[in-house]
Amino acid sequence: MAIRGWAARGLAVLALMATGLAQAQSSTEAFVPVTDAMIQSPDPADWLSWRRTLDSWGYSPLDQIDRDNVDQLRLVWVRPLEAGHQEGTPLVHNGRMYFPGPSDMVTALDAASGDVLWTHKRTLPKDMGQYLTFPDTNRNLAIYGKLIIARGSDDHIYALDAETGKLAWETKILDYKKGAKQSAGPIIADGLAITGRSCEPEGGPDACVITAHDAKTGKEVWRTSTIARGDDPNDKTWGGTPLERRMQVGAWMNASYDPELHLLYMGTSVSTPAPKFLLAGNEYTYLYHNSTLALDVRTGKIVWHYQHIVDHWDLDHPFPRFLLDEQVAPDPGEVTWIKPNIDRKKTYRMVTGVPGKTGVVYTLDRTNGQFLWARPTVKQNVVQSIDGRTGKVTVNPATVFDRVGQQLYVCPSSTGGANYQAPAYSPLTKTMYFPEQNLCADVTAVEADWERPSYSVASKIFIPPEADKKLGVIHAVNAVTGKTEWTWSIRAGMQSLLTTGGGLLFGGDSAGRFRVLDQRDGKVLWEMNLGSAVTGYPITFSTGGHQYVAVSTGFWLGDSFTPEILKGTQGTLFVFALPDAGIGRKGPYREPVTPTDAGAIPFDPAQNRDPAPVAAASVSGEAVYAAKCSGCHGGDFQGGGGIPPVKGAAFKANWGDTSAAQLSAYLKTAMPPGAGGSLSDAEYRAVADYILKVNGAD
């Protein structure tokens, strides 16, 4: 039977995607294989790792765009992205860009023109949403040799030929049905592709691992548990908790790497349930949750660890750590906790930054993990004190639960403070720039459900009065003195940052504004409305003698805090440059491809008709939930990774006395994330009825 109309065209497009568009010529320049030396000291023109360099600075020395000419910055090309949860970071090498789209879509483009060279999209299991929340998130890729290396939404790691997009190798890490979500891609450290994951409760302790794979072959080299157990000397920190109840200590962002010390620095998250009285008791530390781990890259062995806080509220600590070689001279006037015998004339090898949602800056000696200094940025009340001699953190007892049903005031909230939005460091100012949110919460401890484990907390999150209704803030903190150089606050949520040799700080917000600030004082030098939340990680690169800046948009989960801000939710990649770069540059020549043997595509107008509308009376709440809600809240209604459950004790603590009409009205203002009001009234009412019924309501 002949395939006609749009179906024929769709099959032709899919066939081209499956072959990786091998006939595409990616650039006039020959492809240069990427080595460890190139990754550890990249060409200023390239962006070869998640934060460009393995020290996680998010800094480029390019300075063609500077304070004097940045007001001339203009859009030179734009590319729509696949539908899904979008937080991508482009890679750039030799004038070619590689972008990680949602749901394992990788796109190669000519970096100057935006023309697509090839695409590769893996076939994924259709039921992933029943097991993982936002499995489609793909923050970054890695490049090594002639390979583009990516994490798989279904708990795989795989590599593509950088010139053709064809699959080179693929390795299964875990079973996604009893495994973990991999929202961050790999970094390359001495030829190894290093990945972590946010391990789901049903995966138990075996899912909570950091892994290393040979970047050339995909063969697993080592995997290290982030949960102390067995012969690990820190097994006793779990107070005898049975192994099957040790879960969800994830490492869901990327590591930093010191090639001289051969040490990886990776952070971890909360253990489940969050209130520790529900485990072995509040007196235990449950290593290695909410810690910085220093791992020997050759073996995966944990060389040292530092625990930032014993977490009772879901205040994860997996965020980027800066690696700096600098003088350590904290100012007692602004730095709250200081090691008493710091040598203020010595250059230390530091690991520093805001590693967790608390917004506290921690600076450690990265050779041995010894504490140097720490200070808060945003409002926080969970860290009461830090012993400067030992680095031991004491938690504020007023924020620690001791019984089910207890409600406490906690700052920041489980969404941060800091979160996945990446900070940046500039060697020009010796300053760290942190994108954060002003949020607190009333948090209630709920009964642990060991059949369907969750964080066992219910939170009502809000902007505290002290923030003057401003959600987003940038804190500029000097890395040497710990002093605040400046702060800059806005109503919208703050997103990821980039620093450059031109003295500039690039960053977007959840309202869709992409801005350039002066690193020295936070003065806004340029801005543009991109129409949707700036959820991607900005980069800069150079090709053809011109400097470009790239950033992407999508939808953001925190939009409910600023409901009056109206914008789109589209995933789009934008690239900017100065006027002399030109607009509309021609991309590489592509040979014509005939999509069918006959050279013609039959067309049947009957197949192009719109389907008949579904009557409101036939709307199924279960179907609406599966299509519009399960991607975030899961097929089991339990959420995870900061997404609240919509079934069980935590949900009932917040919504137990709510009518279907009230819940429907709320959902219409806030759901789906970034697209409140996009469903029909009948769909909102149907899904509200359904959610209440699965919670036992009449």
XYZ file of C-alpha atoms in Angstrom:
698
model
C 0.000 0.000 0.000
C 1.396 3.419 -0.932
C 2.246 5.827 1.869
C 0.735 9.168 1.009
C 0.599 12.801 2.079
C 2.273 14.022 5.238
C 3.020 10.449 6.315
C 5.396 10.055 3.353
C 7.117 13.301 4.142
C 7.449 12.337 7.818
C 9.044 9.001 6.940
C 11.470 10.733 4.620
C 12.522 13.139 7.365
C 12.898 10.329 9.914
C 15.013 8.346 7.478
C 17.355 11.266 7.040
C 17.597 11.781 10.817
C 18.325 8.091 11.400
C 21.278 8.136 9.034
C 22.696 11.227 10.720
C 22.576 13.190 7.450
C 25.970 11.821 6.581
C 26.166 13.845 3.366
C 26.262 17.130 5.312
C 29.541 19.022 5.151
C 30.028 20.589 8.583
C 32.545 23.305 7.774
C 35.251 24.385 5.397
C 37.706 23.525 8.203
C 38.866 19.935 8.703
C 37.664 18.367 11.945
C 40.391 18.289 14.587
C 40.076 15.448 17.135
C 39.753 16.688 20.712
C 42.383 15.581 23.236
C 42.606 15.711 27.018
C 45.132 18.543 26.691
C 42.636 20.562 24.615
C 39.850 19.955 27.140
C 42.084 20.936 30.066
C 43.329 24.091 28.308
C 40.808 24.894 25.559
C 41.321 27.216 22.622
C 39.596 30.529 23.493
C 37.496 30.131 20.338
C 35.953 26.855 21.568
C 33.578 25.740 24.316
C 34.551 22.110 24.959
C 32.950 21.312 28.339
C 29.804 22.115 30.278
C 31.304 25.257 31.897
C 34.004 25.522 29.188
C 36.839 24.543 31.557
C 37.016 21.684 34.049
C 37.396 24.159 36.939
C 33.716 25.117 36.317
C 34.408 28.856 35.993
C 31.918 29.495 33.187
C 34.474 32.034 31.912
C 35.815 32.712 28.418
C 38.847 34.954 27.743
C 37.240 36.254 24.523
C 37.103 40.056 24.648
C 36.006 41.233 21.200
C 32.641 42.055 22.786
C 33.349 44.437 25.671
C 31.875 47.202 27.808
C 32.307 49.780 25.038
C 30.549 47.943 22.203
C 28.165 45.475 23.853
C 25.265 47.873 23.284
C 25.613 47.011 19.572
C 24.992 43.304 20.162
C 22.329 41.884 17.841
C 20.680 38.601 16.928
C 22.365 36.806 14.001
C 20.533 33.464 13.914
C 17.896 31.470 15.775
C 16.903 27.807 15.835
C 13.713 26.232 17.310
C 14.340 23.251 19.603
C 12.512 20.009 20.254
C 9.573 20.116 22.668
C 10.420 19.201 26.244
C 12.189 20.406 29.359
C 15.076 22.467 27.989
C 18.252 23.444 29.907
C 20.892 22.820 27.252
C 24.518 23.946 26.921
C 25.993 24.169 23.401
C 29.448 22.783 22.680
C 31.552 24.516 20.010
C 34.653 23.176 18.268
C 36.228 24.314 14.969
C 33.184 26.373 14.012
C 30.722 23.533 14.629
C 28.109 23.663 17.371
C 26.570 20.612 19.062
C 23.380 21.107 21.060
C 21.726 18.683 23.554
C 17.982 18.923 23.057
C 15.347 17.226 25.218
C 14.703 13.480 24.903
C 18.096 12.517 23.494
C 18.010 14.829 20.485
C 21.516 15.951 19.502
C 21.887 18.561 16.756
C 25.063 19.638 14.960
C 25.040 23.099 13.385
C 27.305 25.448 11.534
C 28.075 27.831 14.407
C 28.130 31.010 12.306
C 25.007 30.452 10.182
C 22.859 28.147 12.321
C 22.388 25.707 9.436
C 21.787 22.156 10.639
C 24.518 19.689 9.670
C 22.996 16.551 11.177
C 20.604 15.406 13.880
C 20.451 12.246 15.939
C 17.474 11.194 18.041
C 17.441 7.946 19.971
C 14.351 5.790 20.230
C 13.314 5.855 23.888
C 10.897 3.686 25.905
C 7.399 5.156 25.861
C 6.808 4.464 29.563
C 9.747 6.443 31.014
C 7.375 9.080 32.417
C 5.860 6.424 34.659
C 9.196 5.936 36.409
C 11.143 9.205 36.124
C 10.191 12.875 36.470
C 11.407 15.013 33.558
C 13.491 12.222 32.020
C 13.922 14.375 28.905
C 16.154 17.027 30.572
C 19.618 17.067 28.958
C 21.923 19.773 30.293
C 25.142 19.077 28.413
C 27.266 16.979 26.079
C 30.949 16.073 26.060
C 33.402 15.863 23.165
C 36.448 13.593 22.898
C 38.444 12.527 19.870
C 35.878 12.529 17.075
C 32.998 11.624 19.371
C 30.097 13.534 20.902
C 29.227 11.786 24.176
C 25.803 12.089 25.807
C 23.810 10.611 28.647
C 20.656 8.693 27.773
C 17.252 9.501 29.242
C 16.841 5.743 29.770
C 19.985 5.405 31.928
C 22.451 4.801 29.101
C 25.566 6.634 27.979
C 26.325 6.789 24.255
C 28.630 8.375 21.665
C 28.051 9.780 18.176
C 30.473 10.424 15.352
C 30.984 14.201 15.505
C 31.120 14.502 11.720
C 28.109 12.383 10.747
C 25.938 11.892 13.849
C 26.067 8.100 13.510
C 26.032 6.041 16.707
C 29.569 4.938 17.672
C 28.864 3.091 20.927
C 26.171 2.740 23.588
C 26.384 1.399 27.157
C 23.621 0.671 29.646
C 24.338 1.980 33.161
C 21.105 1.175 35.040
C 17.569 -0.070 34.444
C 15.460 3.087 34.131
C 12.497 1.269 35.736
C 14.550 0.745 38.908
C 17.212 3.319 38.400
C 17.859 6.982 38.215
C 17.367 10.127 36.177
C 20.396 11.504 34.338
C 19.697 15.202 33.765
C 23.370 16.188 33.408
C 25.656 14.842 30.712
C 29.282 13.801 31.113
C 32.501 15.696 31.548
C 35.779 14.247 30.250
C 38.596 13.715 32.762
C 41.753 11.966 31.551
C 39.906 10.072 28.837
C 37.000 9.064 31.081
C 33.380 10.159 30.681
C 32.178 10.960 34.216
C 28.450 11.043 35.016
C 26.246 11.242 38.098
C 22.499 10.940 38.537
C 19.543 11.727 40.779
C 18.799 8.217 42.017
C 15.120 7.418 42.449
C 13.880 5.757 45.686
C 12.793 2.595 43.883
C 16.395 2.116 42.742
C 17.585 1.792 46.340
C 21.266 2.303 47.151
C 22.520 0.607 43.968
C 21.169 3.464 41.815
C 23.111 6.092 43.787
C 26.409 5.908 41.926
C 28.944 8.067 40.119
C 30.331 6.271 37.076
C 33.321 6.497 34.744
C 33.352 5.090 31.203
C 36.172 4.905 28.681
C 35.349 7.806 26.363
C 36.643 5.943 23.302
C 34.814 2.650 23.790
C 32.040 3.174 26.355
C 33.394 0.433 28.610
C 32.691 1.044 32.302
C 35.897 1.656 34.277
C 34.485 2.203 37.768
C 31.347 3.090 39.712
C 31.346 4.594 43.195
C 28.455 4.544 45.632
C 27.379 7.851 47.160
C 25.874 5.911 50.076
C 28.263 4.559 52.726
C 27.682 0.854 53.270
C 29.380 -2.481 53.882
C 33.106 -2.095 54.563
C 32.984 1.672 54.062
C 34.183 3.126 57.404
C 31.294 5.624 57.286
C 28.662 2.878 57.204
C 28.025 3.548 60.897
C 26.864 7.114 60.127
C 23.548 5.567 59.043
C 22.892 4.347 62.585
C 22.089 0.806 61.538
C 19.522 1.856 58.913
C 18.828 -1.228 56.758
C 20.523 -1.052 53.370
C 17.212 -1.120 51.491
C 16.203 2.105 53.294
C 19.347 3.996 52.267
C 18.298 5.839 49.140
C 18.250 8.940 46.943
C 21.719 10.362 47.682
C 22.111 11.665 44.142
C 24.913 13.434 42.285
C 22.722 15.045 39.646
C 24.980 17.860 38.438
C 28.524 17.763 37.040
C 31.918 17.373 38.642
C 34.901 19.728 38.507
C 38.339 18.239 37.861
C 41.947 19.021 38.834
C 44.205 17.138 36.373
C 47.334 17.741 38.479
C 45.817 16.172 41.595
C 43.789 13.636 39.559
C 40.817 14.558 41.746
C 37.163 14.943 40.777
C 34.988 17.178 42.962
C 31.305 16.251 42.940
C 28.401 17.180 45.178
C 25.513 15.095 46.482
C 21.878 15.538 47.496
C 19.485 14.827 50.371
C 18.713 11.293 51.527
C 15.097 10.070 51.681
C 13.086 10.676 53.813
C 14.409 14.160 54.531
C 13.465 14.457 58.256
C 16.102 12.303 59.912
C 13.958 11.295 62.878
C 12.184 9.077 60.332
C 15.451 7.168 59.754
C 17.825 6.250 62.611
C 17.505 9.600 64.364
C 18.625 13.232 64.176
C 22.006 12.487 65.759
C 23.371 10.619 62.714
C 24.939 12.157 59.585
C 24.025 9.627 56.850
C 27.105 9.982 54.675
C 27.637 10.885 51.954
C 24.520 13.016 51.538
C 24.883 16.797 51.002
C 28.657 16.520 50.755
C 31.570 17.438 48.538
C 33.310 14.242 47.440
C 36.898 14.259 46.147
C 37.382 11.126 44.045
C 40.553 9.700 42.526
C 39.710 9.746 38.814
C 41.769 6.602 38.193
C 39.913 4.372 40.649
C 36.769 6.210 41.776
C 37.914 5.948 45.392
C 36.695 8.724 47.706
C 39.906 10.432 48.854
C 38.164 12.901 51.168
C 34.686 14.210 51.868
C 33.180 17.276 53.519
C 29.549 17.335 54.646
C 27.972 20.772 54.258
C 24.840 20.086 56.258
C 22.743 17.235 57.621
C 19.623 17.768 55.527
C 16.085 17.527 56.928
C 14.294 19.594 54.211
C 15.548 18.646 50.673
C 18.346 21.221 50.403
C 20.592 19.404 47.914
C 24.310 20.255 47.463
C 25.244 19.020 43.935
C 25.999 22.370 42.261
C 29.213 23.538 40.516
C 32.398 23.918 42.557
C 34.977 26.472 41.375
C 38.613 25.367 41.490
C 40.869 28.371 42.195
C 44.509 28.877 43.107
C 44.311 32.079 45.135
C 45.219 33.864 48.312
C 42.747 33.232 51.154
C 42.121 36.393 53.176
C 38.488 36.358 54.395
C 37.194 39.654 55.775
C 35.847 39.085 59.343
C 33.417 41.939 58.781
C 31.501 39.962 56.136
C 32.603 36.329 56.447
C 30.711 34.542 59.199
C 32.882 31.460 59.746
C 36.698 31.431 59.326
C 39.470 28.926 60.033
C 41.526 30.634 62.792
C 45.018 29.803 61.512
C 44.676 30.678 57.821
C 47.972 31.810 56.255
C 46.761 34.995 54.546
C 49.893 35.264 52.400
C 49.730 31.731 51.058
C 48.205 30.714 47.733
C 45.775 27.878 48.406
C 44.348 25.314 46.027
C 40.714 26.027 46.770
C 37.414 24.392 45.943
C 34.813 27.080 46.522
C 31.373 28.381 45.576
C 27.766 27.858 46.607
C 27.467 24.064 46.448
C 23.902 23.792 47.762
C 20.419 25.226 47.962
C 21.218 26.978 51.266
C 23.117 29.701 49.377
C 26.077 29.385 51.758
C 29.529 29.890 50.190
C 31.978 27.205 51.359
C 35.715 27.473 50.679
C 37.846 24.361 51.276
C 41.437 23.317 50.650
C 40.934 21.000 47.691
C 44.054 18.946 48.425
C 42.648 17.602 51.711
C 39.121 18.976 52.273
C 40.067 21.190 55.230
C 37.650 24.041 55.957
C 38.865 27.600 55.218
C 35.822 29.896 55.383
C 32.075 30.113 54.771
C 29.356 32.748 54.627
C 25.678 32.973 53.629
C 24.335 34.937 50.667
C 20.520 34.698 50.529
C 18.401 34.528 53.673
C 19.035 31.222 55.450
C 18.226 29.874 58.912
C 19.326 26.217 58.735
C 23.079 26.588 59.369
C 23.496 27.818 62.942
C 27.294 27.679 63.169
C 30.455 26.190 61.652
C 33.477 25.296 63.779
C 36.367 27.090 62.068
C 38.947 24.580 63.318
C 37.165 21.404 62.197
C 34.621 22.669 59.661
C 31.835 20.803 61.486
C 28.426 22.323 60.731
C 25.807 22.676 63.465
C 22.213 22.782 62.258
C 19.781 25.303 63.764
C 17.661 23.184 66.161
C 14.642 25.416 65.497
C 14.493 23.990 61.969
C 14.872 20.284 62.861
C 11.784 18.031 62.991
C 11.151 15.568 65.796
C 7.579 14.435 65.043
C 5.096 13.924 62.217
C 2.822 16.920 61.616
C 5.318 19.461 62.935
C 5.538 22.637 60.811
C 8.712 24.757 60.735
C 9.824 27.981 59.035
C 12.788 27.157 56.788
C 14.959 29.370 54.561
C 15.763 28.848 51.759
C 13.052 26.584 50.358
C 13.631 23.249 48.643
C 13.829 25.088 45.297
C 16.669 27.300 46.580
C 18.455 29.585 47.297
C 20.735 28.170 44.672
C 19.687 25.462 42.241
C 20.695 24.088 38.820
C 21.301 27.629 37.507
C 25.085 27.826 37.120
C 27.245 30.580 38.667
C 30.360 32.021 37.012
C 33.780 33.255 38.136
C 35.933 35.976 36.588
C 39.728 36.129 37.039
C 39.523 39.811 36.030
C 37.729 40.728 39.257
C 38.510 37.614 41.339
C 34.774 37.530 41.953
C 32.186 34.734 41.974
C 28.739 35.559 40.591
C 25.858 33.501 42.003
C 22.342 33.424 40.449
C 19.884 32.722 43.263
C 16.246 32.987 44.343
C 14.806 34.610 47.479
C 12.514 31.868 48.796
C 11.466 30.472 52.165
C 8.893 27.848 53.148
C 6.629 26.547 55.858
C 7.639 22.887 55.888
C 5.632 20.072 57.504
C 6.992 16.608 58.316
C 4.693 13.823 57.109
C 4.615 10.090 57.742
C 7.147 8.023 55.804
C 5.600 5.695 53.229
C 8.123 2.908 52.681
C 6.006 1.354 49.936
C 6.300 4.569 47.910
C 9.224 6.477 49.473
C 9.388 10.249 49.123
C 10.971 13.193 50.923
C 8.198 13.018 53.586
C 7.825 16.786 53.760
C 5.090 19.135 52.531
C 6.143 22.695 51.743
C 4.330 25.966 51.182
C 6.936 28.126 49.447
C 6.931 31.929 49.265
C 9.108 34.987 48.722
C 10.033 36.304 52.203
C 8.996 39.885 53.092
C 12.648 40.970 53.340
C 13.049 40.389 49.578
C 10.563 43.156 48.695
C 8.732 40.841 46.225
C 11.940 40.294 44.230
C 12.493 36.635 43.469
C 15.818 36.646 41.606
C 19.150 37.990 42.797
C 22.805 37.924 41.739
C 25.332 37.937 44.575
C 28.837 39.004 43.532
C 31.256 37.668 46.171
C 35.024 38.215 46.128
C 36.765 34.828 46.140
C 39.770 36.090 48.124
C 38.103 38.226 50.812
C 34.590 36.785 50.846
C 33.174 40.316 50.680
C 30.031 41.185 48.762
C 31.080 43.319 45.801
C 27.478 44.026 44.741
C 24.005 42.488 44.496
C 21.364 42.924 41.820
C 17.727 41.887 42.343
C 14.722 41.550 40.040
C 11.119 40.382 40.234
C 11.697 37.419 37.877
C 13.687 34.298 38.696
C 17.437 34.381 38.011
C 19.044 31.943 35.565
C 22.575 30.808 34.636
C 25.560 33.139 34.142
C 28.627 33.562 31.900
C 31.705 35.798 32.344
C 34.071 36.954 29.582
C 37.438 38.621 29.079
C 35.566 41.737 27.946
C 34.592 42.402 31.576
C 31.015 41.273 30.958
C 28.529 39.122 32.866
C 25.830 37.510 30.701
C 22.670 36.052 32.211
C 18.963 35.624 31.650
C 15.838 35.499 33.777
C 12.559 33.623 33.900
C 10.709 36.520 32.255
C 12.709 36.000 29.058
C 15.142 38.886 29.448
C 18.732 38.175 28.404
C 21.129 40.769 29.835
C 24.733 41.871 29.980
C 26.012 43.383 33.233
C 29.318 45.000 34.085
C 31.339 42.555 36.201
C 32.651 45.418 38.329
C 29.397 46.914 39.609
C 26.388 45.041 38.190
C 25.327 47.893 35.914
C 23.077 46.682 33.077
C 24.771 47.396 29.728
C 22.408 45.627 27.278
C 19.265 43.500 27.307
C 16.783 41.827 24.984
C 13.458 40.080 25.493
C 13.719 36.521 24.097
C 10.057 35.742 24.781
C 10.501 32.671 27.025
C 12.423 31.884 30.221
C 16.186 31.798 29.605
C 16.619 28.264 30.964
C 19.775 27.236 29.063
C 23.406 27.834 30.008
C 24.921 30.734 28.013
C 28.247 30.328 26.206
C 30.517 32.400 23.958
C 32.753 31.278 21.098
C 34.598 32.580 18.063
C 34.558 31.542 14.414
C 35.576 33.384 11.259
C 37.223 36.076 13.345
C 33.997 37.028 15.137
C 32.869 36.449 18.727
C 29.375 35.051 19.247
C 27.169 34.485 22.310
C 24.619 31.638 22.435
C 21.808 30.933 24.877
C 18.553 28.970 24.847
C 15.061 29.361 26.264
C 12.392 26.971 27.517
C 9.967 26.779 30.424
C 10.805 27.141 34.114
C 9.186 25.342 37.044
C 9.329 28.390 39.335
C 6.898 30.544 37.351
C 4.129 30.182 39.949
C 5.968 32.668 42.205
C 5.511 35.453 39.624
C 2.141 34.719 37.964
C 1.801 38.226 36.515
C 4.839 37.716 34.240
C 3.466 36.622 30.878
C 5.780 34.965 28.362
C 6.090 31.895 26.205
C 7.477 28.444 26.996
C 9.173 27.720 23.676
C 12.552 26.057 23.480
C 14.681 28.186 21.142
C 18.412 28.636 20.578
C 19.566 32.239 20.021
C 22.994 33.426 18.806
C 24.231 37.033 19.001
C 27.226 38.953 17.658
C 28.407 42.464 16.847
C 27.256 44.018 13.531
C 30.451 43.247 11.625
C 29.740 39.492 11.962
C 26.842 39.980 9.561
C 23.369 38.443 9.583
C 22.278 35.559 7.391
C 25.709 34.130 6.630
C 25.474 31.223 4.235
C 26.087 27.799 5.694
C 27.974 24.913 4.072
C 26.748 23.485 0.759
C 24.521 20.421 0.991
C 23.926 17.928 -1.791
C 20.226 17.614 -2.737
C 18.480 14.492 -1.402
C 15.518 12.959 -3.210
C 13.140 11.665 -0.480
C 11.556 8.857 -2.583
C 12.708 6.580 -5.396
C 10.134 8.089 -7.718
C 11.258 11.611 -6.974
C 7.701 12.702 -6.110
C 5.616 12.708 -2.947
C 1.927 11.664 -3.368
C -0.461 13.907 -1.501
C -3.912 12.976 -0.208
C -5.867 16.062 0.993
C -8.113 13.842 3.098
C -5.185 13.046 5.399
C -4.596 16.732 6.115
C -7.930 17.380 7.806
C -8.069 18.396 11.461
C -9.370 15.665 13.766
C -12.835 16.129 15.220
C -12.834 17.970 18.586
C -13.396 15.903 21.721
C -16.567 16.761 23.585
C -15.974 18.222 27.060
C -18.213 15.581 28.620
C -15.877 12.841 27.436
C -12.745 14.339 28.992
C -10.919 11.770 31.135
C -8.998 13.104 34.119
C -6.758 10.048 33.983
C -5.924 10.767 30.328
C -5.241 14.448 31.021
C -2.945 13.512 33.908
C -1.037 11.005 31.776
C -0.581 13.497 28.932
C 0.013 16.748 30.837
C 1.037 15.937 34.416
C 2.853 12.610 34.654
C 5.992 13.956 32.969
C 6.619 16.072 36.095
C 4.772 14.319 38.889
C 5.338 10.767 37.648
C 3.035 7.894 36.818
C 3.041 7.040 40.533
C 2.088 10.636 41.490
C 5.201 10.964 43.679
C 7.183 13.695 41.874
C 10.807 13.900 42.934
C 13.818 16.100 42.206
C 12.028 19.129 43.664
C 8.668 18.264 42.040
C 6.000 17.801 44.757
C 3.958 14.583 45.057
C 0.256 14.762 44.212
C -0.664 11.660 46.180
C -0.130 10.678 49.786
C 0.492 12.391 53.098
C 2.464 15.346 51.747
C -0.249 16.213 49.231
C -2.999 15.823 51.807
C -1.158 18.104 54.244
C -1.400 20.931 51.704
C -4.625 20.112 49.840
C -6.617 17.790 52.085
C -9.405 20.308 52.710
C -9.562 21.525 49.110
C -12.612 21.116 46.887
C -12.341 20.032 43.255
C -13.382 23.538 42.182
C -10.638 25.151 44.287
C -7.953 22.746 43.043
C -9.107 23.232 39.452
C -8.851 27.029 39.835
C -5.318 26.726 41.204
C -4.195 24.350 38.459
C -5.474 26.770 35.831
C -3.187 29.521 37.170
C -0.021 27.434 37.492
C -0.135 24.211 35.478
C 1.396 22.947 33.270
C 4.564 24.768 34.407
C 4.961 27.972 32.437
C 1.696 27.346 30.569
C -1.066 27.966 33.099
C -4.456 28.296 31.403
C -3.393 26.352 28.322
C -5.877 23.515 28.950
C -9.657 23.750 28.672
C -11.827 24.314 31.732
C -13.164 20.770 31.287
C -9.622 19.343 31.308
C -8.642 21.265 34.457
C -11.794 20.126 36.273
C -11.358 16.531 35.101
C -7.746 16.273 36.279
C -8.587 17.972 39.597
C -11.348 15.397 40.165
C -8.974 12.592 39.252
C -6.163 13.719 41.586
C -8.536 14.086 44.513
C -10.046 10.659 43.835
C -6.663 8.910 43.806
C -6.127 10.493 47.233
C -9.336 8.892 48.527
C -11.666 11.892 48.280
C -15.356 11.339 47.581
